[in-house]
Each structure stands twice: as structure tokens, then as C-alpha cells.
PDB file of C-alpha atoms in Angstrom:
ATOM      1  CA  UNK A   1      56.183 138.936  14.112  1.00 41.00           C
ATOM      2  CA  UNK A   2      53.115 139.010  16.372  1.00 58.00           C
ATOM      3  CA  UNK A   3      51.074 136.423  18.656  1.00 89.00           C
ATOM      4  CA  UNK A   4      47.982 134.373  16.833  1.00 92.00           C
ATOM      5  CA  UNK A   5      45.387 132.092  17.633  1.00 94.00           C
ATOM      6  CA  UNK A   6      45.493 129.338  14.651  1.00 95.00           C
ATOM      7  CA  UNK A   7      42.263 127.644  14.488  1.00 97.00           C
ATOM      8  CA  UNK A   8      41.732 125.175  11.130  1.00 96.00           C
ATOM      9  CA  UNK A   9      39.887 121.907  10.098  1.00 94.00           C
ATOM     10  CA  UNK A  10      41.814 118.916  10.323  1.00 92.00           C
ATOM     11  CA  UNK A  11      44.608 118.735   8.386  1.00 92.00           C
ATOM     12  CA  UNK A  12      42.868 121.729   6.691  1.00 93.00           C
ATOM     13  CA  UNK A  13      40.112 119.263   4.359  1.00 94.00           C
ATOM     14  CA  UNK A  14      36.841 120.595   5.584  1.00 96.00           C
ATOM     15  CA  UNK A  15      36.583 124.031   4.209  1.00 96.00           C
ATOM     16  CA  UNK A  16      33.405 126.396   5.203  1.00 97.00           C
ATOM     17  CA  UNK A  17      31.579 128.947   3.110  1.00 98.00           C
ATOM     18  CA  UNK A  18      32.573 132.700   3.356  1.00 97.00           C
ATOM     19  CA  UNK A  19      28.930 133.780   4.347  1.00 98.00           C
ATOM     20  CA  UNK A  20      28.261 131.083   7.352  1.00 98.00           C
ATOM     21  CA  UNK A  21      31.485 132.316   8.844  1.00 98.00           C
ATOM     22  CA  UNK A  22      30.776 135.840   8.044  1.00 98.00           C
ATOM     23  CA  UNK A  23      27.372 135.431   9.682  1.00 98.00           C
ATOM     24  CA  UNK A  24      28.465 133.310  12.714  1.00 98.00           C
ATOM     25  CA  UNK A  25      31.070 135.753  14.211  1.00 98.00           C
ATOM     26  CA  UNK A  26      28.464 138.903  13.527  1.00 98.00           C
ATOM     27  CA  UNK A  27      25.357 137.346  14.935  1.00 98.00           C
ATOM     28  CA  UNK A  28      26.601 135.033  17.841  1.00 98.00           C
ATOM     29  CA  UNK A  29      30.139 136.263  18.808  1.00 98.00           C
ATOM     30  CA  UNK A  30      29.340 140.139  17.962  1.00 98.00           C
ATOM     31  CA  UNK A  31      32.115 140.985  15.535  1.00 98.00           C
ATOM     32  CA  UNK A  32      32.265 143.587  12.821  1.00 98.00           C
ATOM     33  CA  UNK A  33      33.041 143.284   9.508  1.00 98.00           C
ATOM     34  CA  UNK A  34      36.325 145.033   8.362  1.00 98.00           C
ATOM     35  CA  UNK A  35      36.054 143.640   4.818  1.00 97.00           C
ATOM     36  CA  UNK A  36      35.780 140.215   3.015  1.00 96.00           C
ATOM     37  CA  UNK A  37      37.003 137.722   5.731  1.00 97.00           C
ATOM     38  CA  UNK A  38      38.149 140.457   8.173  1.00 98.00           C
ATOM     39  CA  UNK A  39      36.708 141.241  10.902  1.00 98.00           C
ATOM     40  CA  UNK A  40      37.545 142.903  14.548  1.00 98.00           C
ATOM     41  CA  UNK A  41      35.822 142.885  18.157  1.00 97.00           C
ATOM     42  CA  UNK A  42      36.619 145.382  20.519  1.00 95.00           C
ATOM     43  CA  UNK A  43      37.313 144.456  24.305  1.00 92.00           C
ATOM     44  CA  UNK A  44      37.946 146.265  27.229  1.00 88.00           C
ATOM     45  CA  UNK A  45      39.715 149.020  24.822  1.00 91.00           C
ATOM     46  CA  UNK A  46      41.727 146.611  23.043  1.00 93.00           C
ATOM     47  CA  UNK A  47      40.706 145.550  19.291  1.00 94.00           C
ATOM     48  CA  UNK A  48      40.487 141.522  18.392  1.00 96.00           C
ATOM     49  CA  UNK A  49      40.865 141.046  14.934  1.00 97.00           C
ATOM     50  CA  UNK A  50      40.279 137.898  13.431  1.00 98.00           C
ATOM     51  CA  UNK A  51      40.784 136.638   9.814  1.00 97.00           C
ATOM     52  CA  UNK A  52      39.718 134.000   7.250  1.00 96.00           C
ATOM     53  CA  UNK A  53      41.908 132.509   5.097  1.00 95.00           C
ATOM     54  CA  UNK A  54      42.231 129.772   2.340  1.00 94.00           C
ATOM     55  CA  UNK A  55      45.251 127.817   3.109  1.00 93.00           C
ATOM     56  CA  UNK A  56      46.998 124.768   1.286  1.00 90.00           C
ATOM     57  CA  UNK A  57      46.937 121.641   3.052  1.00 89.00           C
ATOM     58  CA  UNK A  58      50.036 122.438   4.732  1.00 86.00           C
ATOM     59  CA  UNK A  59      48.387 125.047   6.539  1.00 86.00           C
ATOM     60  CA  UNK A  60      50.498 127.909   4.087  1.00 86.00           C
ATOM     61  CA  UNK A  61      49.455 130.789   2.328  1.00 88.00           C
ATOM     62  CA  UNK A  62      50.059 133.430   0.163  1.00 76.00           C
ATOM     63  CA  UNK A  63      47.100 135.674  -0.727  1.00 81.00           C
ATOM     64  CA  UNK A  64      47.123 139.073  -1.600  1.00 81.00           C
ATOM     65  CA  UNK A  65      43.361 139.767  -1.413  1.00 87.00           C
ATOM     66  CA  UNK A  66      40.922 138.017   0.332  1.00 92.00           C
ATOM     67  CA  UNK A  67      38.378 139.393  -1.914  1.00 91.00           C
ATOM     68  CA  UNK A  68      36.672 136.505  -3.832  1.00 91.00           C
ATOM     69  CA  UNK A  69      37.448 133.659  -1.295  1.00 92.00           C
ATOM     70  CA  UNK A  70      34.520 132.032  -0.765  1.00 96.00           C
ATOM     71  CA  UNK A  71      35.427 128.895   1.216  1.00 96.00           C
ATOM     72  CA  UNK A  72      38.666 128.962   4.083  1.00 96.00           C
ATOM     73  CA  UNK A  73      39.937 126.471   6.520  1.00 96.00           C
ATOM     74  CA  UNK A  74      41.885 128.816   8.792  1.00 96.00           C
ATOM     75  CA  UNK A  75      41.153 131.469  10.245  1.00 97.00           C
ATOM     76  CA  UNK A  76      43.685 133.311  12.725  1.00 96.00           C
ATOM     77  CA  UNK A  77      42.852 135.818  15.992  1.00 96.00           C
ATOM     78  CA  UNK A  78      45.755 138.112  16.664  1.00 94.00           C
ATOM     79  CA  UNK A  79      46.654 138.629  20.254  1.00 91.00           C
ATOM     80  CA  UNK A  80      46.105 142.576  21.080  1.00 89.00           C
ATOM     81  CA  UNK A  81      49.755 143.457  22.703  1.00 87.00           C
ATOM     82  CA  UNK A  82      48.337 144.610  25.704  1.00 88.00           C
ATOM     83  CA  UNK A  83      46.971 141.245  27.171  1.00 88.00           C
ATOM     84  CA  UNK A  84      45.232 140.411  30.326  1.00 90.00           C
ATOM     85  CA  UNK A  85      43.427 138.049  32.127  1.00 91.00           C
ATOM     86  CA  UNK A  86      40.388 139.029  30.585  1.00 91.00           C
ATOM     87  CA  UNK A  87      40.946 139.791  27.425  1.00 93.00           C
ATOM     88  CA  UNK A  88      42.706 136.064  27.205  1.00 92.00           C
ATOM     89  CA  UNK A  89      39.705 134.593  28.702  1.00 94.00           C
ATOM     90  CA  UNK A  90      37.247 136.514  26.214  1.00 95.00           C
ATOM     91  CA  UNK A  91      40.696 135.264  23.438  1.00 95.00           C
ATOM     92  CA  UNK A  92      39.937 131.726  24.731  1.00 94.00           C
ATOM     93  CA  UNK A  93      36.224 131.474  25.076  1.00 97.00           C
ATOM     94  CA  UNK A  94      35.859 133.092  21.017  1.00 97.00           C
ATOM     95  CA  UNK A  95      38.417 130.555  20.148  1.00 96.00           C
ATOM     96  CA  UNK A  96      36.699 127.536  21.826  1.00 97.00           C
ATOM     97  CA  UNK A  97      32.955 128.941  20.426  1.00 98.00           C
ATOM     98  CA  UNK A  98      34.394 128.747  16.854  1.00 98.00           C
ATOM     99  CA  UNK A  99      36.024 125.100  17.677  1.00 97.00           C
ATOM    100  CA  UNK A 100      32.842 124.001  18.507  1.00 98.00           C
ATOM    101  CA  UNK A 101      30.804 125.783  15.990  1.00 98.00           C
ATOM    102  CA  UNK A 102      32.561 124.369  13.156  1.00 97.00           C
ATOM    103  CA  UNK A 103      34.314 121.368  14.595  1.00 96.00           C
ATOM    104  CA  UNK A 104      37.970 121.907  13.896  1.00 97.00           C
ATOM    105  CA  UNK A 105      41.060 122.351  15.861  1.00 96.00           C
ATOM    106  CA  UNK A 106      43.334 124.562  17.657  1.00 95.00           C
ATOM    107  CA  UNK A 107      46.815 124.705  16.088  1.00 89.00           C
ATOM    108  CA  UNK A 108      49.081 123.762  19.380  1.00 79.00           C
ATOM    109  CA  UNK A 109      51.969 125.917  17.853  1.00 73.00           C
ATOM    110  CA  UNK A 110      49.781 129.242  17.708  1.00 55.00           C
ATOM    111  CA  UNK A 111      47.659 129.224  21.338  1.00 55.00           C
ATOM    112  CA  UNK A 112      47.693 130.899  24.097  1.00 58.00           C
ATOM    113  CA  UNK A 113      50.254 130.162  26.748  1.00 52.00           C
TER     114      UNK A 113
END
């Protein structure tokens, strides 16, 4: 089990294209790209990795590629294990960016504390 930041449309209806979120966390929130819908920032030593994923309208998945999604409505940031003020205040401000970028929500059951 491990620690995530759940952000998602409302009740996981507005979905957005692959390529704008591929392009929004590279050019304004300076991530790399891993692979399709993975991608990882690093901060203060510590690597954030962040994910986009297709999910039901539960909010559940099962995947085993990502390869070939082109539109999600989740995405989740895992929380590095070594986690400090200000690598949960970078965790928080990339969360809130992508809130307001796309308009959707932060899942109260997977935020920080």
C-alpha cells in the first residue's frame, strides 16, 4: 500500500485527451515523461511520479497497459516516503495547478493530511 494524491473530474464524466495532459505537466509543471501517461518530477532528491488513468465511473480500474489510452479522468501523484514540508508544499501546489487547469476535484479520501 502507499500514499496518493487522487485528483479526477466529477464523478469521473469529463475525460481529457492524452496529449493536453501530456503537454500540460511537461511545459508548465516541468515533468518528464516516463512513458504513455507516466510521468515523474524530481524534488529536492526525492522523485514525484504522477499517473493518468482511465477509470470507470466509480473511480476503479484495472489496466494493464496504459499504452493506447487516449482520454483519462484520474490521474494519481504518489507521495515519495520521505516527505517534508517542502516537498508537500511543491505535492500541494502541483495538485492544486492541475485542479485548476482542468477543473476537477481532489478525492478527500487520497490527500494530504
Amino acid at each position: 500500500m502507499y500514499d496518493y494524491i487522487s485528483i479526477h473530474s466529477e464523478n469521473y464524466m469529463k475525460k481529457i485527451k492524452s496529449k493536453d495532459l501530456e503537454q500540460y505537466l511537461t511545459s508548465q509543471l516541468g515533468f518528464t515523461t516516463e512513458s504513455h501517461l507516466r510521468f515523474s518530477k524530481e524534488v529536492s532528491g526525492e522523485f514525484i511520479s504522477l499517473t493518468g488513468i482511465p477509470a470507470n465511473s466509480n473511480g476503479n480500474y484495472a489496466i494493464n497497459t496504459l499504452e493506447g489510452v487516449e482520454e483519462i479522468n484520474l490521474i494519481e501523484i504518489d507521495v515519495p516516503m520521505n516527505l517534508d514540508d517542502t516537498l508537500e508544499l511543491v505535492l500541494s501546489d502541483i495538485a492544486n495547478a492541475i485542479v485548476k487547469e482542468f477543473s476537477w476535484i481532489i478525492d478527500e479520501d487520497h490527500v494530504l493530511n
